[in-house]
Short mmCIF file of C-alpha atoms in Angstrom, two decimals:
data_model
loop_
_atom_site.label_atom_id
_atom_site.label_comp_id
_atom_site.label_asym_id
_atom_site.label_seq_id
_atom_site.Cartn_x
_atom_site.Cartn_y
_atom_site.Cartn_z
CA MET C 11 0.00 0.00 0.00
CA LYS C 12 1.20 3.49 -0.86
CA LEU C 13 1.42 5.96 2.00
CA ALA C 14 1.92 9.62 1.03
CA VAL C 15 3.26 12.53 3.09
CA PRO C 16 2.79 15.83 1.23
CA ARG C 17 4.25 19.20 2.15
CA GLU C 18 1.86 21.25 4.28
CA ARG C 19 0.37 24.19 2.38
CA MET C 20 -1.64 26.00 5.01
CA PRO C 21 -0.02 29.43 5.58
CA GLY C 22 2.42 29.33 8.47
CA GLU C 23 2.39 25.55 8.90
CA THR C 24 5.92 24.29 9.58
CA ARG C 25 5.24 20.75 10.78
CA VAL C 26 5.27 17.48 8.86
CA ALA C 27 3.04 14.45 9.47
CA ALA C 28 5.80 11.83 9.39
CA THR C 29 9.44 12.08 10.47
CA PRO C 30 12.27 9.95 9.04
CA ASP C 31 12.26 7.70 12.13
CA VAL C 32 8.53 7.07 11.74
CA VAL C 33 8.88 6.55 7.98
CA LYS C 34 11.38 3.81 8.72
CA LYS C 35 8.75 2.08 10.84
CA TYR C 36 6.11 2.39 8.12
CA VAL C 37 8.52 0.85 5.61
CA SER C 38 9.23 -2.04 7.98
CA MET C 39 5.46 -2.59 8.26
CA GLY C 40 5.29 -3.10 4.50
CA PHE C 41 4.17 0.32 3.25
CA GLU C 42 5.57 2.05 0.19
CA VAL C 43 6.22 5.55 1.54
CA VAL C 44 6.35 8.59 -0.75
CA VAL C 45 7.33 12.00 0.67
CA GLU C 46 6.97 15.21 -1.30
CA THR C 47 10.25 17.06 -1.71
CA GLY C 48 10.72 19.69 1.00
CA ALA C 49 7.94 18.27 3.18
CA GLY C 50 10.13 18.22 6.27
CA SER C 51 12.49 21.11 5.56
CA ALA C 52 10.79 23.61 7.90
CA ALA C 53 11.10 21.03 10.70
CA ALA C 54 14.79 20.36 9.96
CA PHE C 55 14.24 17.03 8.15
CA SER C 56 15.90 16.84 4.74
CA ASP C 57 14.90 14.84 1.70
CA GLY C 58 18.08 12.84 2.26
CA ASP C 59 16.89 11.91 5.77
CA TYR C 60 13.69 10.49 4.30
CA GLU C 61 15.50 8.64 1.52
CA ALA C 62 17.82 7.06 4.08
CA ALA C 63 14.73 5.91 5.98
CA GLY C 64 13.40 4.13 2.89
CA ALA C 65 11.05 6.70 1.40
CA THR C 66 10.78 7.75 -2.23
CA ILE C 67 10.93 11.51 -2.82
CA ALA C 68 8.24 12.92 -5.12
CA ALA C 69 8.88 16.06 -7.17
CA ASP C 70 5.58 17.69 -6.26
CA GLU C 71 2.31 17.10 -4.41
CA ALA C 72 0.53 15.61 -7.41
CA ALA C 73 3.24 12.99 -7.79
CA ALA C 74 3.22 12.25 -4.06
CA LEU C 75 -0.54 11.80 -3.87
CA LYS C 76 -1.04 9.94 -7.16
CA ASP C 77 -2.59 6.55 -6.41
CA ALA C 78 -1.90 6.95 -2.67
CA ASP C 79 -3.92 4.60 -0.48
CA ILE C 80 -3.19 6.57 2.70
CA VAL C 81 -2.49 10.31 3.01
CA LEU C 82 -1.01 11.70 6.21
CA LYS C 83 -1.24 15.42 6.88
CA ILE C 84 -0.98 17.85 9.77
CA GLN C 85 -3.66 20.27 8.59
CA ARG C 86 -6.83 19.70 6.59
CA PRO C 87 -6.44 19.81 2.78
CA ILE C 88 -6.83 23.14 1.01
CA LEU C 89 -10.03 22.94 -1.03
CA ASN C 90 -10.15 26.25 -2.89
CA GLY C 91 -8.15 27.92 -5.62
CA ALA C 92 -5.33 26.55 -7.71
CA GLU C 93 -4.05 24.36 -4.88
CA ASN C 94 -7.10 22.14 -4.40
CA GLU C 95 -5.39 19.30 -2.58
CA LEU C 96 -8.53 17.19 -2.30
CA ALA C 97 -8.71 16.89 -6.09
CA LEU C 98 -5.32 15.12 -6.03
CA ILE C 99 -6.46 12.33 -3.68
CA LYS C 100 -8.06 9.29 -5.30
CA PRO C 101 -11.57 8.16 -4.30
CA GLY C 102 -11.52 5.51 -1.60
CA ALA C 103 -8.23 6.69 -0.10
CA VAL C 104 -7.71 7.15 3.63
CA LEU C 105 -6.94 10.66 4.92
CA VAL C 106 -5.57 11.11 8.45
CA ALA C 107 -5.04 14.63 9.80
CA GLN C 108 -6.24 17.32 12.16
CA LEU C 109 -9.32 18.20 10.12
CA SER C 110 -11.09 20.70 12.42
CA ALA C 111 -14.15 18.63 11.58
CA LEU C 112 -16.46 20.11 14.23
CA THR C 113 -16.08 23.63 12.89
CA ARG C 114 -15.78 23.04 9.13
CA PRO C 115 -18.92 21.24 7.93
CA ASP C 116 -18.37 22.31 4.32
CA ASP C 117 -15.02 20.52 4.30
CA VAL C 118 -16.63 17.40 5.76
CA LYS C 119 -19.20 17.53 2.97
CA ALA C 120 -16.35 17.70 0.44
CA TYR C 121 -14.68 14.62 1.94
CA GLN C 122 -18.00 12.80 1.72
CA GLU C 123 -18.48 13.75 -1.91
CA ALA C 124 -14.90 12.75 -2.73
CA ASN C 125 -15.62 9.30 -1.25
CA LEU C 126 -12.70 9.43 1.18
CA THR C 127 -12.32 7.57 4.44
CA THR C 128 -11.28 10.39 6.75
CA PHE C 129 -10.06 10.45 10.33
CA ALA C 130 -10.01 13.67 12.37
CA LEU C 131 -7.43 12.99 15.04
CA GLU C 132 -8.56 15.95 17.15
CA LEU C 133 -11.64 13.82 17.96
CA MET C 134 -9.56 11.07 19.59
CA PRO C 135 -11.48 9.86 22.69
CA ARG C 136 -9.97 10.62 26.07
CA ILE C 137 -9.35 7.04 27.17
CA SER C 138 -6.17 5.59 28.66
CA ARG C 139 -5.44 3.40 25.65
CA ALA C 140 -5.57 6.40 23.31
CA GLN C 141 -3.14 8.65 25.19
CA SER C 142 -0.28 7.80 22.84
CA MET C 143 -2.49 8.76 19.87
CA ASP C 144 -3.79 12.06 21.28
CA ILE C 145 -2.54 14.90 19.07
CA LEU C 146 -4.26 17.56 21.18
CA SER C 147 -2.33 16.52 24.28
CA SER C 148 1.04 16.22 22.55
CA GLN C 149 0.72 19.53 20.70
CA ASN C 150 -0.83 21.46 23.59
CA ASN C 151 1.97 20.29 25.85
CA LEU C 152 4.44 22.05 23.59
CA ALA C 153 2.17 25.08 23.27
CA GLY C 154 2.03 25.50 27.05
CA TYR C 155 5.82 25.54 27.23
CA LYS C 156 6.18 27.93 24.30
CA ALA C 157 3.56 30.31 25.74
CA VAL C 158 5.71 30.89 28.81
CA ILE C 159 8.85 31.37 26.71
CA ASP C 160 6.99 33.85 24.48
CA GLY C 161 5.64 35.66 27.53
CA ALA C 162 9.07 35.88 29.14
CA ALA C 163 10.57 37.16 25.87
CA GLU C 164 7.97 39.94 25.60
CA TYR C 165 8.10 40.87 29.30
CA GLY C 166 10.66 43.57 29.96
CA SER C 167 11.71 42.35 33.41
CA MET C 168 13.15 39.30 35.13
CA MET C 169 11.16 36.14 35.75
CA PRO C 170 12.95 34.93 38.92
CA MET C 171 13.71 36.98 42.01
CA MET C 172 17.22 38.39 41.90
CA MET C 173 19.06 39.69 44.96
CA THR C 174 21.94 42.02 44.11
CA ALA C 175 24.09 44.59 45.90
CA ALA C 176 22.04 47.27 44.17
CA GLY C 177 18.73 45.89 45.43
CA THR C 178 16.25 43.04 45.06
CA ILE C 179 14.22 42.40 41.92
CA PRO C 180 10.92 40.67 42.77
CA PRO C 181 9.82 37.57 40.84
CA ALA C 182 7.28 37.91 38.04
CA LYS C 183 3.69 37.07 38.85
CA VAL C 184 2.25 34.68 36.24
CA PHE C 185 -1.43 33.73 36.04
CA ILE C 186 -2.50 30.69 33.98
CA MET C 187 -6.16 30.59 32.91
CA GLY C 188 -7.23 27.05 32.07
CA VAL C 189 -5.51 24.00 33.54
CA GLY C 190 -5.58 21.46 30.74
CA VAL C 191 -2.45 19.96 29.21
CA ALA C 192 -1.22 23.35 27.99
CA GLY C 193 -1.97 25.04 31.29
CA LEU C 194 -0.19 22.41 33.37
CA GLN C 195 2.92 22.64 31.20
CA ALA C 196 2.77 26.44 31.43
CA ILE C 197 2.61 26.24 35.23
CA ALA C 198 5.60 23.89 35.36
CA THR C 199 7.64 26.02 32.95
CA ALA C 200 6.86 29.31 34.70
CA LYS C 201 7.83 27.77 38.04
CA ARG C 202 11.12 26.53 36.59
CA LEU C 203 11.83 30.08 35.46
CA GLY C 204 11.29 31.32 39.00
CA ALA C 205 7.90 33.04 38.71
CA VAL C 206 5.16 33.16 41.34
CA VAL C 207 2.38 31.21 39.66
CA THR C 208 -1.38 31.17 40.15
CA ALA C 209 -3.94 29.36 38.01
CA ASN C 210 -7.65 28.71 37.71
CA ASP C 211 -10.05 26.40 35.89
CA VAL C 212 -13.74 25.52 36.06
CA ARG C 213 -12.91 21.90 36.89
CA PRO C 214 -12.34 21.32 40.64
CA ALA C 215 -10.04 18.33 40.06
CA THR C 216 -7.41 20.68 38.65
CA LYS C 217 -6.84 22.38 42.03
CA GLU C 218 -4.71 19.49 43.26
CA GLN C 219 -2.82 19.36 39.96
CA VAL C 220 -1.96 23.06 40.18
CA GLU C 221 -0.74 22.73 43.74
CA SER C 222 1.34 19.64 42.92
CA LEU C 223 3.32 21.78 40.46
CA GLY C 224 3.93 24.53 43.01
CA GLY C 225 1.21 26.89 41.86
CA LYS C 226 -1.65 28.44 43.82
CA PHE C 227 -5.22 27.77 42.68
CA LEU C 228 -7.55 30.75 42.32
CA MET C 229 -10.96 29.52 43.47
CA VAL C 230 -14.09 31.14 42.05
CA ASP C 231 -17.10 29.11 43.20
CA GLU C 232 -16.43 25.53 44.31
CA ALA C 233 -20.11 24.56 44.41
CA SER C 234 -20.76 25.73 40.85
CA MET C 235 -17.68 23.92 39.59
CA LYS C 236 -19.17 20.49 40.28
CA GLY C 237 -20.17 18.87 37.01
CA ALA C 238 -18.05 21.31 34.98
CA GLU C 239 -16.21 18.52 33.18
CA THR C 240 -17.43 16.38 30.28
CA ALA C 241 -17.08 12.60 30.25
CA GLY C 242 -14.19 13.10 27.83
CA GLY C 243 -12.28 15.29 30.26
CA TYR C 244 -12.96 18.63 28.61
CA ALA C 245 -14.30 21.74 30.34
CA LYS C 246 -18.00 22.47 29.86
CA GLU C 247 -19.31 25.92 29.05
CA MET C 248 -20.49 27.41 32.34
CA GLY C 249 -23.74 29.23 33.16
CA GLU C 250 -24.14 32.99 33.27
CA ASP C 251 -24.08 33.22 37.07
CA TYR C 252 -20.73 31.47 37.25
CA LYS C 253 -19.34 33.56 34.40
CA LYS C 254 -20.31 36.77 36.17
CA LYS C 255 -18.73 35.74 39.46
CA ALA C 256 -15.61 34.43 37.72
CA ALA C 257 -15.22 37.69 35.83
CA GLU C 258 -15.27 39.62 39.11
CA VAL C 259 -12.71 37.39 40.83
CA VAL C 260 -10.45 37.20 37.78
CA ALA C 261 -10.64 40.94 37.11
CA GLU C 262 -9.35 41.72 40.58
CA HIS C 263 -6.56 39.16 40.23
CA VAL C 264 -5.48 40.06 36.69
CA LYS C 265 -4.74 43.70 37.51
CA LYS C 266 -1.91 42.55 39.81
CA GLN C 267 -0.27 40.16 37.30
CA ASP C 268 2.81 40.61 35.13
CA ILE C 269 2.08 37.81 32.66
CA VAL C 270 -1.30 36.20 31.98
CA ILE C 271 -1.53 33.05 29.83
CA THR C 272 -4.96 31.97 28.63
CA THR C 273 -5.57 28.43 27.38
CA ALA C 274 -9.36 27.94 27.53
CA LEU C 275 -10.96 26.12 24.59
CA ILE C 276 -14.34 24.44 24.14
CA PRO C 277 -14.34 21.78 21.38
CA GLY C 278 -16.29 22.88 18.32
CA LYS C 279 -17.03 26.38 19.65
CA PRO C 280 -15.35 29.81 19.65
CA ALA C 281 -12.96 30.37 22.52
CA PRO C 282 -14.69 31.82 25.61
CA LYS C 283 -13.87 35.47 26.36
CA LEU C 284 -12.10 35.52 29.70
CA ILE C 285 -10.28 38.85 29.61
CA THR C 286 -12.26 41.98 28.76
CA ALA C 287 -10.90 45.23 27.40
CA ALA C 288 -11.50 46.74 30.84
CA MET C 289 -9.31 44.05 32.45
CA VAL C 290 -6.53 44.80 29.99
CA GLU C 291 -6.79 48.50 30.79
CA SER C 292 -6.51 47.72 34.52
CA MET C 293 -3.14 45.96 34.09
CA HIS C 294 0.11 47.80 34.57
CA ALA C 295 2.13 49.07 31.62
CA GLY C 296 4.57 46.43 30.42
CA ALA C 297 2.39 43.48 31.42
CA VAL C 298 1.92 40.67 28.90
CA ILE C 299 -1.03 38.50 27.88
CA VAL C 300 -0.29 35.33 25.88
CA ASP C 301 -3.49 34.07 24.28
CA LEU C 302 -3.16 30.40 23.35
CA ALA C 303 -6.75 30.38 22.11
CA ALA C 304 -6.01 32.84 19.28
CA ASP C 305 -6.74 30.14 16.66
CA ALA C 306 -10.32 29.96 17.96
CA GLY C 307 -10.83 33.73 18.21
CA GLY C 308 -8.97 34.32 21.46
CA ASN C 309 -9.76 34.38 25.18
CA CYS C 310 -8.99 38.12 25.31
CA GLU C 311 -11.31 40.65 23.69
CA LEU C 312 -8.36 42.62 22.32
CA THR C 313 -6.39 39.70 20.87
CA GLU C 314 -5.54 40.04 17.19
CA PRO C 315 -4.87 36.49 15.97
CA GLY C 316 -1.54 36.05 14.26
CA THR C 317 0.23 39.06 15.72
CA VAL C 318 1.51 40.85 18.83
CA VAL C 319 -0.21 44.13 19.68
CA VAL C 320 0.05 46.70 22.46
CA LYS C 321 -3.22 47.86 24.00
CA HIS C 322 -3.33 50.23 26.99
CA GLY C 323 0.39 49.59 27.47
CA VAL C 324 -0.10 45.80 27.65
CA LYS C 325 1.43 43.45 25.10
CA ILE C 326 -1.09 40.91 23.81
CA VAL C 327 0.53 37.93 22.10
CA GLY C 328 -1.83 36.26 19.64
CA HIS C 329 0.38 33.78 17.81
CA THR C 330 -1.58 31.13 15.93
CA ASN C 331 -0.44 27.53 15.47
CA VAL C 332 1.84 27.76 18.49
CA PRO C 333 3.02 24.11 18.23
CA GLY C 334 4.28 25.04 14.76
CA ARG C 335 6.68 27.46 16.48
CA LEU C 336 8.49 24.34 17.71
CA PRO C 337 8.29 22.46 14.39
CA LYS C 338 10.82 19.69 14.96
CA ASP C 339 9.55 18.46 18.33
CA ALA C 340 5.92 19.06 17.31
CA SER C 341 6.42 16.95 14.18
CA VAL C 342 8.12 14.16 16.14
CA LEU C 343 5.21 13.91 18.59
CA PHE C 344 2.48 14.28 15.96
CA ALA C 345 4.09 11.64 13.74
CA LYS C 346 4.27 9.20 16.65
CA ASN C 347 0.62 9.87 17.51
CA VAL C 348 -0.36 8.95 13.95
CA LEU C 349 1.89 5.89 13.94
CA ASN C 350 0.38 4.69 17.22
CA PHE C 351 -3.10 5.17 15.76
CA LEU C 352 -2.42 3.26 12.54
CA THR C 353 -0.21 0.42 13.81
CA PRO C 354 -3.01 -1.64 15.47
CA GLN C 355 -5.04 -1.31 12.26
CA VAL C 356 -2.44 -2.99 10.02
CA ASP C 357 -2.86 -6.70 9.27
CA LYS C 358 0.51 -8.29 10.04
CA GLU C 359 0.12 -10.98 7.40
CA THR C 360 -1.21 -8.98 4.44
CA LYS C 361 0.63 -5.74 5.37
CA ALA C 362 -2.56 -3.86 4.53
CA LEU C 363 -4.85 -1.60 6.53
CA ALA C 364 -7.70 -3.56 8.11
CA PHE C 365 -9.54 -1.11 10.33
CA LYS C 366 -11.35 -2.49 13.34
CA TRP C 367 -14.44 -0.32 12.95
CA ASP C 368 -15.70 -1.02 16.47
CA ASP C 369 -12.40 0.14 18.03
CA GLU C 370 -13.11 3.33 20.03
CA THR C 371 -10.07 5.07 18.59
CA VAL C 372 -11.34 4.33 15.07
CA SER C 373 -15.05 5.01 15.55
CA GLY C 374 -14.36 8.12 17.62
CA THR C 375 -12.17 9.77 14.96
CA LEU C 376 -13.85 8.43 11.80
CA VAL C 377 -15.60 11.27 9.95
CA THR C 378 -16.56 9.95 6.50
CA ARG C 379 -16.70 6.47 5.00
CA ASP C 380 -18.32 4.97 1.89
CA GLY C 381 -19.71 8.33 0.81
CA LYS C 382 -21.38 9.02 4.15
CA VAL C 383 -20.74 11.20 7.20
CA VAL C 384 -20.63 8.62 9.96
CA ASN C 385 -19.40 10.42 13.08
CA PRO C 386 -22.36 11.03 15.44
CA LEU C 387 -20.92 14.40 16.44
CA LEU C 388 -21.25 15.51 12.83
CA SER C 389 -24.43 13.84 11.68
CA GLY C 390 -26.32 17.10 11.90
CA GLU C 391 -23.61 19.07 10.11
CA ALA C 392 -23.41 17.22 6.79
CA LYS C 393 -25.32 14.32 5.28
#
C-alpha cells in the first residue's frame, strides 16, 4: 500500500506528518512511503533523511498523492483555488489529519463527496489506551511551554527573584487561565523560570494538579464547579451566574499580574472570552497577555490572531499555530501519535490496513466512509 506525506500548504504551517524515524517504521510494516520534496524542511528534516529511511521523494504534491492509499497530513487539505489538494487524492483513499471537523462542515461535505475515508485525530477519545495517539495533548503540551517562553521574551523584566548589591528584583507574577495539558505545562515552565504562579479552571479536580506543580489555585465558586467537566475530560461551558462571578474574581486578580496566559478552549465552539478590554486597561504598563486560544478567536477581547499588539500599554501575544513554532519536536510527537493510531489497524500478514471499525479510537475519529458522514458528532452538520 502506498502511503503519502505531502508538504503542508496552510499558511504558516511548519510541521510534517511523518518524520524519518517514523517513515522507517512504516517501511518495515510493508508500506511504500512517498514523501513530497521539502515536506520536512521547515522542521529540519531533509529529503536525504527520508530517503535514508526508505522513502521515495516525489517532485511535487501531485506525484506524491497519485494513487496513494493513505495520506497523512498535519492540517486539513486546502479545497479552494489553484491548490485544491482534495482533487489530487483518489476516491476511496484514507486521509488522516487534524481536520477541524467540528467547525468546518463544508469541508466534511467535500470529503464525503470525494468518497474518502477520513479520520479527524482531534476527535480522539480521552481514554487511557488512546493517550499515545492524542494529538491535542502532545501539541498542547508544547504550546504551554512555548507560551511561557513567548511571555518571558515579551516581558521587559526578570522572571525569577534576583538579589543584588544594588537591590532586590521581585519575581514575576504569572497567572494561567485554564488547567488542561497546555496550562499544566505552562505552570511547570513558569515555576522553573522562578515566577510566582497562580492558576484557575472551572474543573475542581485541577486544584490538586496546580498545587502539585507549586502553583496556587484561584478559586471562584467551588459549588458551581461540580459537574463542569465532560465525560471526555474537557471543560464544559459554564452558566451565566458562574461567568459573572468568575469575571469579578479574575478581574481583581489580573490587575496585579505581570504575565497572563490563557488556554481555555471548548471543542467545536469559539474560545470563551475571559479577559475583557477593561481588564486589559486595569493591568500595569509592560504586562503581557499570551493568548493560546487565538486560533479559535482568542480568550482576550483585544487579541488580534496572528500578531503581537500593544493595548493600553499591555502586550497581547496572539500567535496562531503555536506548536508550529516548535516544528521539529511538534512533528516528532504528531508523527508518533499517527503511527500509534495506525499500527493496530495494520494486518501483520497482508501488510494492509484492516480497520477495526468497532475500536473506540477508530469510531471516535472516523468522519466519512463509503460516501457518508458517519461520526455522530457531525451527523447534523453534513449528510
